[in-house]
Short mmCIF file of C-alpha atoms in Angstrom, two decimals:
data_model
loop_
_atom_site.label_atom_id
_atom_site.label_comp_id
_atom_site.label_asym_id
_atom_site.label_seq_id
_atom_site.Cartn_x
_atom_site.Cartn_y
_atom_site.Cartn_z
CA MET A 1 10.62 31.14 -5.08
CA SER A 2 12.14 30.01 -7.97
CA GLU A 3 15.43 31.51 -6.71
CA LYS A 4 14.98 29.69 -3.48
CA LYS A 5 14.62 26.70 -5.49
CA GLU A 6 17.96 26.90 -7.22
CA LEU A 7 19.59 27.48 -4.16
CA SER A 8 18.37 24.69 -2.58
CA LYS A 9 19.73 22.54 -5.58
CA LYS A 10 22.84 23.84 -5.48
CA GLN A 11 23.14 23.22 -1.82
CA LYS A 12 22.41 19.66 -2.43
CA TYR A 13 25.50 17.28 -1.53
CA GLY A 14 26.89 16.22 -5.34
CA ALA A 15 28.01 12.17 -5.79
CA PHE A 16 31.39 13.21 -5.30
CA ALA A 17 30.73 15.71 -2.12
CA ALA A 18 28.34 12.43 -0.94
CA ILE A 19 31.29 10.33 -1.03
CA ILE A 20 33.64 12.61 0.70
CA PHE A 21 30.96 13.17 3.14
CA GLY A 22 30.73 9.27 3.76
CA VAL A 23 34.52 8.42 4.24
CA ASN A 24 34.30 11.62 6.72
CA SER A 25 31.31 10.21 8.64
CA MET A 26 33.43 6.52 8.70
CA ILE A 27 37.12 7.32 9.80
CA GLY A 28 37.31 8.13 13.54
CA SER A 29 40.00 6.90 16.34
CA GLY A 30 39.03 2.94 15.48
CA ILE A 31 42.27 2.59 12.85
CA PHE A 32 44.49 4.33 15.00
CA LEU A 33 44.24 2.49 18.23
CA LEU A 34 42.79 -0.92 17.14
CA PRO A 35 45.35 -2.83 15.12
CA GLU A 36 47.46 -3.84 18.42
CA GLN A 37 43.89 -5.45 19.55
CA LEU A 38 43.10 -7.16 16.30
CA TYR A 39 47.00 -8.79 15.88
CA VAL A 40 46.45 -9.89 19.40
CA ASN A 41 42.78 -11.78 18.57
CA LEU A 42 44.51 -13.10 15.26
CA GLY A 43 47.88 -12.20 14.34
CA PRO A 44 48.64 -11.31 10.90
CA ALA A 45 45.08 -13.12 9.55
CA SER A 46 43.39 -10.11 11.34
CA ILE A 47 43.49 -8.02 7.71
CA VAL A 48 40.64 -10.64 6.33
CA THR A 49 38.23 -9.23 8.85
CA ILE A 50 37.70 -6.54 6.80
CA PHE A 51 36.46 -8.05 4.06
CA ILE A 52 33.72 -9.42 7.01
CA ASP A 53 33.34 -6.28 7.60
CA VAL A 54 32.55 -4.26 4.57
CA ILE A 55 30.38 -6.65 3.79
CA VAL A 56 27.85 -6.22 7.20
CA VAL A 57 28.25 -2.30 6.57
CA LEU A 58 27.31 -2.48 2.56
CA LEU A 59 24.46 -4.97 3.66
CA PHE A 60 23.19 -2.25 6.44
CA ALA A 61 24.07 1.02 4.60
CA PHE A 62 21.47 -0.50 1.95
CA CYS A 63 18.98 -0.76 4.25
CA PHE A 64 19.38 3.07 5.59
CA ALA A 65 18.53 4.24 2.15
CA ASP A 66 16.03 2.20 1.75
CA VAL A 67 14.14 3.31 4.80
CA ALA A 68 15.30 7.09 4.15
CA GLY A 69 13.18 7.67 1.04
CA TYR A 70 9.83 7.22 4.01
CA VAL A 71 10.90 10.04 6.70
CA ASP A 72 11.58 13.37 6.09
CA LYS A 73 12.44 14.16 9.78
CA ASN A 74 15.96 14.30 12.48
CA GLY A 75 16.31 10.95 14.16
CA GLY A 76 17.50 8.36 11.87
CA ALA A 77 16.68 4.26 13.27
CA TYR A 78 13.96 6.33 16.01
CA GLN A 79 11.80 7.44 13.14
CA TYR A 80 12.54 4.24 10.96
CA ALA A 81 11.12 2.49 13.94
CA LYS A 82 8.63 4.69 15.00
CA LEU A 83 7.33 4.34 11.48
CA ALA A 84 7.17 0.94 11.05
CA PHE A 85 6.15 -0.39 14.65
CA GLY A 86 4.93 2.18 16.78
CA LYS A 87 5.96 4.62 19.52
CA PHE A 88 7.17 1.87 21.99
CA VAL A 89 9.65 0.41 19.37
CA GLY A 90 10.45 3.83 18.79
CA PHE A 91 11.49 5.18 21.84
CA ASP A 92 13.67 1.49 22.84
CA VAL A 93 15.64 2.32 19.57
CA GLY A 94 15.90 6.32 19.99
CA PHE A 95 16.25 5.60 23.72
CA LEU A 96 19.21 3.29 23.30
CA GLY A 97 20.70 4.93 20.37
CA TRP A 98 21.44 7.71 22.53
CA VAL A 99 22.67 5.34 25.16
CA SER A 100 25.26 3.20 22.28
CA CYS A 101 26.58 6.96 21.00
CA VAL A 102 27.05 7.82 24.47
CA ILE A 103 29.34 4.80 25.50
CA GLY A 104 30.73 5.49 21.55
CA TRP A 105 31.63 8.80 23.23
CA SER A 106 33.37 7.58 25.71
CA ALA A 107 35.56 4.92 24.56
CA MET A 108 36.68 7.93 21.81
CA ALA A 109 37.40 10.14 24.85
CA MET A 110 39.66 7.37 26.36
CA GLY A 111 40.98 6.72 23.05
CA PHE A 112 42.11 10.57 23.11
CA SER A 113 43.62 9.61 26.21
CA GLU A 114 45.56 7.10 24.52
CA LEU A 115 46.79 9.25 21.56
CA ALA A 116 47.91 12.14 24.47
CA ILE A 117 49.93 9.45 26.28
CA ALA A 118 51.32 8.40 23.41
CA LEU A 119 52.33 11.85 22.07
CA PHE A 120 53.60 12.55 25.64
CA PRO A 121 55.01 9.48 27.32
CA ASN A 122 55.46 11.55 30.37
CA LEU A 123 51.84 11.63 31.32
CA GLU A 124 52.13 7.71 32.05
CA SER A 125 53.72 8.76 35.26
CA VAL A 126 50.45 10.65 36.52
CA ALA A 127 47.99 8.49 38.43
CA ASN A 128 44.65 7.43 36.56
CA VAL A 129 45.50 9.48 33.83
CA ARG A 130 43.77 7.86 31.28
CA VAL A 131 40.47 9.01 33.14
CA ILE A 132 41.43 12.60 33.89
CA ILE A 133 42.13 13.12 30.31
CA ALA A 134 39.07 11.91 29.00
CA ILE A 135 36.86 13.16 31.38
CA THR A 136 38.01 16.64 31.82
CA LEU A 137 37.82 16.60 27.68
CA ILE A 138 34.06 15.80 28.17
CA ILE A 139 33.06 18.38 30.49
CA SER A 140 35.44 21.11 28.86
CA LEU A 141 33.51 20.02 25.59
CA SER A 142 30.29 20.02 27.09
CA ILE A 143 30.22 23.13 28.41
CA LEU A 144 32.11 24.82 25.13
CA ASN A 145 29.42 23.61 22.91
CA ASN A 146 26.66 24.77 25.76
CA PHE A 147 27.93 28.66 24.41
CA GLY A 148 26.34 27.54 20.86
CA ASN A 149 27.54 25.14 18.29
CA ASN A 150 29.59 27.53 15.32
CA ILE A 151 32.58 26.43 17.16
CA SER A 152 32.27 23.39 15.76
CA LYS A 153 31.66 24.47 11.96
CA TYR A 154 35.45 25.50 12.26
CA ILE A 155 36.38 22.46 13.58
CA GLY A 156 34.98 20.63 11.20
CA THR A 157 37.34 21.37 8.13
CA THR A 158 40.11 20.82 10.32
CA VAL A 159 40.01 17.84 11.41
CA THR A 160 38.70 16.32 8.36
CA LEU A 161 42.10 17.32 7.19
CA ALA A 162 43.76 16.42 10.35
CA LYS A 163 42.69 13.01 9.84
CA LEU A 164 43.10 12.44 6.25
CA ILE A 165 46.27 13.20 5.70
CA PRO A 166 48.41 11.31 7.98
CA LEU A 167 46.17 8.02 7.13
CA ILE A 168 46.30 8.51 2.96
CA SER A 169 50.38 9.19 3.29
CA PHE A 170 50.39 6.51 5.59
CA SER A 171 48.54 4.05 3.03
CA VAL A 172 50.88 5.26 0.27
CA ALA A 173 54.21 4.67 2.18
CA ALA A 174 52.30 1.20 2.80
CA LEU A 175 52.71 0.12 -0.27
CA PHE A 176 56.27 0.69 -0.45
CA PHE A 177 56.98 -1.94 2.12
CA ILE A 178 55.43 -4.70 1.11
CA LYS A 179 58.25 -6.71 0.02
CA TYR A 180 59.71 -5.41 3.85
CA GLY A 181 57.18 -6.75 5.43
CA LEU A 182 57.12 -10.75 3.54
CA ASP A 183 60.96 -10.76 3.32
CA HIS A 184 61.31 -10.08 7.40
CA GLY A 185 58.45 -13.09 7.74
CA SER A 186 56.01 -10.68 9.54
CA PHE A 187 53.52 -12.61 7.79
CA THR A 188 54.28 -15.93 8.95
CA PRO A 189 52.61 -17.63 10.37
CA PHE A 190 49.59 -15.91 8.71
CA VAL A 191 47.05 -17.29 11.11
CA GLN A 192 48.41 -16.64 15.08
CA ALA A 193 45.29 -17.45 17.46
CA PRO A 194 45.95 -17.38 21.24
CA LYS A 195 45.59 -20.88 22.79
CA GLY A 196 42.50 -22.12 23.50
CA THR A 197 41.06 -20.01 20.26
CA SER A 198 40.48 -20.91 16.56
CA PHE A 199 40.23 -18.79 13.60
CA ILE A 200 36.83 -18.16 13.66
CA SER A 201 36.68 -17.15 16.90
CA GLY A 202 39.41 -14.80 16.46
CA LEU A 203 37.57 -13.94 13.20
CA ASN A 204 34.37 -13.35 14.83
CA SER A 205 36.04 -11.21 18.07
CA ASN A 206 37.81 -9.07 15.09
CA ALA A 207 34.41 -8.48 13.21
CA LEU A 208 32.73 -7.02 16.11
CA ILE A 209 35.81 -5.09 17.04
CA LEU A 210 36.69 -3.44 14.14
CA PHE A 211 32.79 -2.62 12.83
CA TYR A 212 33.73 0.33 15.08
CA GLY A 213 36.28 1.54 12.74
CA PHE A 214 32.89 1.74 10.06
CA ILE A 215 30.32 3.21 12.47
CA GLY A 216 28.99 6.25 10.86
CA PHE A 217 28.12 4.21 7.78
CA GLU A 218 24.65 5.07 8.45
CA THR A 219 24.61 9.18 8.20
CA LEU A 220 25.20 9.15 4.95
CA PRO A 221 21.36 7.75 3.87
CA ILE A 222 20.13 9.68 6.37
CA ILE A 223 21.11 12.57 4.40
CA ALA A 224 19.60 11.41 1.12
CA GLY A 225 17.26 13.71 0.46
CA GLU A 226 19.93 16.16 0.43
CA VAL A 227 21.77 14.20 -2.08
CA LYS A 228 21.42 15.42 -5.93
CA ASP A 229 19.42 12.25 -7.54
CA PRO A 230 19.84 10.19 -4.75
CA LYS A 231 18.14 7.04 -6.36
CA LYS A 232 21.64 7.35 -8.67
CA ASN A 233 24.09 9.37 -6.28
CA VAL A 234 22.86 7.83 -2.76
CA PRO A 235 23.77 3.82 -3.60
CA LYS A 236 26.79 4.96 -5.26
CA ALA A 237 28.54 6.87 -2.65
CA VAL A 238 27.33 4.15 0.22
CA ILE A 239 29.57 1.73 -1.94
CA LEU A 240 33.06 3.95 -2.99
CA SER A 241 32.96 5.83 0.32
CA THR A 242 32.39 2.58 2.04
CA LEU A 243 35.51 0.81 0.08
CA ILE A 244 37.93 3.72 0.21
CA VAL A 245 37.80 3.66 3.82
CA SER A 246 37.96 -0.39 3.70
CA ALA A 247 41.34 0.54 1.78
CA ILE A 248 42.97 2.93 4.25
CA TYR A 249 41.95 0.38 6.92
CA PHE A 250 43.13 -2.80 4.57
CA LEU A 251 46.53 -0.55 3.98
CA ILE A 252 46.80 0.73 7.59
CA ILE A 253 46.54 -2.73 9.33
CA PHE A 254 48.70 -4.70 6.62
CA GLY A 255 51.35 -1.40 6.65
CA THR A 256 51.64 -1.90 10.55
CA ILE A 257 52.21 -5.39 10.34
CA ALA A 258 54.38 -5.58 7.53
CA MET A 259 56.81 -3.39 9.66
CA LEU A 260 56.10 -4.59 13.33
CA GLY A 261 55.13 -8.26 12.61
CA ASN A 262 54.73 -9.67 16.63
CA LYS A 263 55.98 -6.45 17.33
CA THR A 264 52.73 -4.57 17.05
CA VAL A 265 51.56 -5.48 20.34
CA GLY A 266 53.43 -2.91 22.31
CA GLY A 267 51.25 0.30 22.26
CA ALA A 268 50.86 3.31 19.45
CA PRO A 269 51.48 0.77 16.88
CA VAL A 270 50.45 2.91 13.30
CA GLN A 271 52.57 5.81 14.87
CA ARG A 272 56.03 3.53 15.56
CA ALA A 273 55.18 1.66 11.88
CA PHE A 274 55.35 4.98 10.38
CA THR A 275 58.35 6.38 12.09
CA MET A 276 59.87 3.16 10.94
CA MET A 277 58.64 3.72 7.73
CA VAL A 278 60.14 7.47 6.94
CA GLY A 279 61.59 8.62 10.44
CA PRO A 280 60.72 10.27 13.48
CA ILE A 281 58.47 12.56 11.50
CA GLY A 282 56.43 9.77 10.60
CA GLY A 283 55.50 8.91 14.11
CA LEU A 284 54.69 12.83 14.33
CA ILE A 285 52.61 13.37 12.04
CA VAL A 286 50.44 10.00 12.61
CA SER A 287 50.11 11.17 16.33
CA VAL A 288 49.44 14.87 16.03
CA GLY A 289 46.78 13.53 13.02
CA ALA A 290 45.55 11.29 15.28
CA ILE A 291 44.86 13.32 18.20
CA ILE A 292 43.60 16.44 16.48
CA SER A 293 41.22 14.31 14.48
CA VAL A 294 39.66 12.38 17.52
CA GLY A 295 39.09 15.34 19.52
CA GLY A 296 37.32 17.18 16.63
CA LEU A 297 35.41 13.82 16.76
CA ASN A 298 34.76 13.92 20.43
CA ASN A 299 33.44 17.51 19.62
CA VAL A 300 31.16 16.44 17.20
CA SER A 301 29.55 13.90 19.88
CA ALA A 302 29.34 16.77 22.48
CA VAL A 303 27.30 18.45 19.85
CA SER A 304 25.09 16.02 18.47
CA ILE A 305 24.41 13.21 20.77
CA PRO A 306 22.46 15.70 23.59
CA ARG A 307 20.12 16.75 20.27
CA MET A 308 19.11 12.56 20.23
CA ILE A 309 17.74 12.36 23.84
CA GLN A 310 16.37 16.31 22.76
CA THR A 311 14.25 14.49 19.84
CA LEU A 312 12.67 12.06 21.69
CA SER A 313 11.74 14.70 24.51
CA ASN A 314 10.45 17.21 21.78
CA ASP A 315 7.88 14.47 20.30
CA SER A 316 7.05 14.16 23.75
CA LEU A 317 8.69 10.37 24.70
CA MET A 318 11.09 12.10 27.27
CA PRO A 319 9.95 14.39 30.12
CA LYS A 320 9.97 18.34 28.48
CA GLN A 321 12.44 19.62 30.56
CA ILE A 322 15.13 17.94 28.79
CA ALA A 323 14.20 19.85 25.32
CA LYS A 324 14.85 22.87 27.41
CA GLU A 325 17.47 25.55 25.14
CA ASN A 326 19.48 28.44 26.40
CA ARG A 327 19.70 31.72 24.98
CA TRP A 328 22.57 30.06 22.36
CA GLY A 329 20.22 27.50 21.14
CA SER A 330 21.75 24.43 23.51
CA PRO A 331 20.13 21.98 25.04
CA TYR A 332 21.63 22.13 28.04
CA ILE A 333 19.81 19.79 30.48
CA ALA A 334 20.59 17.20 28.09
CA SER A 335 23.38 18.24 27.57
CA ILE A 336 24.61 17.56 31.28
CA ILE A 337 23.05 14.33 31.28
CA THR A 338 24.96 13.19 28.59
CA ALA A 339 28.07 14.60 29.92
CA VAL A 340 27.61 12.75 33.52
CA PHE A 341 26.55 9.45 31.64
CA ALA A 342 29.80 9.70 29.33
CA CYS A 343 31.71 10.24 32.71
CA LEU A 344 30.83 7.30 34.26
CA LEU A 345 31.39 5.03 31.71
CA VAL A 346 34.93 5.86 31.82
CA LEU A 347 35.51 5.37 35.17
CA SER A 348 34.14 2.06 34.54
CA GLY A 349 35.90 0.19 31.38
CA THR A 350 38.89 0.67 29.27
CA PHE A 351 38.92 2.08 25.68
CA GLU A 352 38.46 -1.68 24.09
CA THR A 353 35.90 -2.41 26.47
CA LEU A 354 34.08 0.62 25.65
CA VAL A 355 34.22 -0.07 21.86
CA GLY A 356 33.35 -4.02 22.34
CA LEU A 357 30.27 -2.40 24.05
CA SER A 358 29.80 0.23 22.01
CA VAL A 359 29.77 -2.21 19.16
CA LEU A 360 27.06 -4.37 20.32
CA MET A 361 24.74 -1.54 21.48
CA PHE A 362 24.59 0.05 18.09
CA PHE A 363 23.06 -3.02 16.54
CA VAL A 364 20.26 -2.17 18.54
CA GLN A 365 19.57 0.73 15.57
CA TYR A 366 21.00 -1.28 12.57
CA ILE A 367 18.84 -4.38 13.04
CA PRO A 368 15.15 -2.45 14.13
CA THR A 369 16.42 -0.46 10.67
CA ALA A 370 16.73 -3.66 8.50
CA LEU A 371 13.35 -4.73 9.91
CA ALA A 372 11.57 -1.83 8.83
CA SER A 373 12.82 -1.89 5.58
CA ILE A 374 11.01 -5.47 5.03
CA TYR A 375 7.88 -4.33 7.13
CA LEU A 376 7.06 -1.06 5.50
CA ARG A 377 7.91 -2.84 1.58
CA LYS A 378 5.33 -5.48 2.83
CA SER A 379 3.06 -3.45 4.45
CA GLY A 380 2.73 -0.81 1.44
CA ARG A 381 0.72 1.19 3.48
CA LEU A 382 3.37 4.48 3.13
CA GLU A 383 4.37 5.84 -0.44
CA LYS A 384 8.35 6.63 -0.92
CA ALA A 385 9.88 10.14 -1.67
CA ALA A 386 10.30 10.86 -5.51
CA GLY A 387 13.35 9.67 -6.76
CA SER A 388 14.57 8.32 -3.70
CA PHE A 389 16.19 5.08 -3.83
CA SER A 390 15.04 1.47 -3.58
CA LEU A 391 16.56 -1.85 -2.73
CA PRO A 392 17.05 -4.35 -5.39
CA PHE A 393 16.36 -7.88 -5.06
CA GLY A 394 13.52 -7.37 -2.45
CA ASN A 395 14.15 -8.68 0.98
CA VAL A 396 17.36 -10.39 0.49
CA ILE A 397 19.55 -7.47 1.56
CA PRO A 398 17.81 -6.75 4.89
CA VAL A 399 17.35 -10.20 5.59
CA LEU A 400 21.19 -11.01 5.39
CA ALA A 401 22.13 -7.95 7.19
CA ILE A 402 20.07 -9.23 9.86
CA LEU A 403 21.93 -13.28 10.01
CA THR A 404 25.78 -11.53 9.41
CA SER A 405 25.01 -8.92 12.72
CA PHE A 406 23.97 -12.01 14.87
CA TRP A 407 26.75 -13.82 13.45
CA ILE A 408 29.18 -11.49 13.93
CA LEU A 409 27.06 -10.54 17.76
CA SER A 410 27.42 -14.02 18.46
CA SER A 411 31.00 -13.30 19.96
CA THR A 412 30.49 -10.71 22.94
CA THR A 413 30.74 -11.47 25.61
CA LEU A 414 28.20 -12.28 28.32
CA PRO A 415 28.31 -9.08 30.74
CA ASN A 416 28.28 -7.04 27.55
CA ILE A 417 24.73 -9.56 26.45
CA LEU A 418 23.63 -8.43 30.07
CA PHE A 419 24.19 -4.82 29.54
CA LEU A 420 22.13 -4.87 26.83
CA VAL A 421 19.58 -6.83 27.94
CA SER A 422 18.88 -4.74 30.59
CA SER A 423 19.26 -1.57 28.79
CA ILE A 424 16.25 -2.81 26.60
CA ILE A 425 13.89 -3.25 29.87
CA VAL A 426 15.17 0.07 31.81
CA ALA A 427 14.31 1.87 28.23
CA SER A 428 10.53 -0.36 28.48
CA VAL A 429 10.42 0.99 32.20
CA ILE A 430 11.12 4.45 31.30
CA TYR A 431 8.76 4.27 28.44
CA TYR A 432 6.22 3.19 30.06
CA PHE A 433 6.41 5.61 33.40
CA ILE A 434 6.42 8.32 30.64
CA HIS A 435 3.27 7.02 28.74
CA GLN A 436 1.14 6.28 31.61
CA HIS A 437 1.56 9.81 33.15
CA SER A 438 1.14 11.61 29.57
CA LYS A 439 -2.08 9.23 29.80
CA SER A 440 -2.76 10.84 33.11
CA ASP A 441 -2.30 14.14 32.21
CA SER A 442 -4.55 13.95 29.02
CA GLU A 443 -7.27 12.50 30.60
CA PRO A 444 -10.41 14.99 31.99
CA THR A 445 -10.25 15.94 35.32
CA LYS A 446 -13.33 14.87 36.97
CA VAL A 447 -15.18 17.25 39.18
CA LYS A 448 -16.83 16.49 42.47
CA LEU A 449 -20.24 17.83 42.98
#
């Protein structure tokens, strides 16, 4: 018994491992593909956006760290909402969380297409090549991961190295080109908002777009129980991993603008900037690293997202058939449903459109988590796990998280808002019919005499 306890203790994340886990969870395709869109909205002033997103990320990450102390099951925001507000709200958050992750996957698949075309420009001549590549990737990974997920374990290490090597290399190189950017006027004028827009509106739009690059911060607080001394190490890892990612993002956006100026608009800006810094090898390093990284993240999505609705199914909040597994232990029906939905989304929009929609939908998980943090503390009906993290300053952090998130969301488009509202209605209707069906099944059958 003592040996098992000792093994369990050794397997837990230490402070350094938790920080690396947090960094790995956040850095994805966004930083390779978003600098161009950020520049369009605000010019060189787009670097200011990072500081806004860091604040929002830290506020929500602390909320996740707080409520994680009440739950020891998989499910994240779904479990927190269900615990605080009941099955109906929990289902809506869980179902819409699955929807948001599928949208995020479709965005990453389109991002993979963009990077593939940047690496192999001749593909541009093929009709609908972006959609073809993205759908092929989604279907292939879905099939592959229905034969078990051992391959994902081997891909994980490769992906981590593939995405960190080019990003860190670029970040270090950018420090030596600050003077180059200043001398060549790359940062003047600093604010370059499009006609008819203001600095504030551009900042709002960019905050929503760049938030995509930070999605994943919620993963670390969710596994707080697997971190040594979580009360001390979780908040430390959350803060440091977010600051590290922010520093990398800042240097990449700063370095890209320093090298390209108004030529940041024009496709594959990070690759072109690194090529200017260190020669052709720079662009190749970024291109190969980016495509391997984003491909790996697509693979993680193919493994993890189907299991989100499998969790709902196992909790009898979705039809039981969805949770069925094949002989390799993969939820093949959930995988098929997820892949079909992702492919339909790929057909419906571009990378930038899907990113905006994805971020909007992720707030459906973040805001209820902040509300759950307030409610569970106020109700006092549950005790947190020993040694778990507790928020300082009472309800100040979750309230600020909610207020700042609504500020960011105010810049989204009407079609996106309509999609969000429609999704909530659809989720509620699905819950109603499933709940009514389960109630009728549980009622005793009346026997006529």
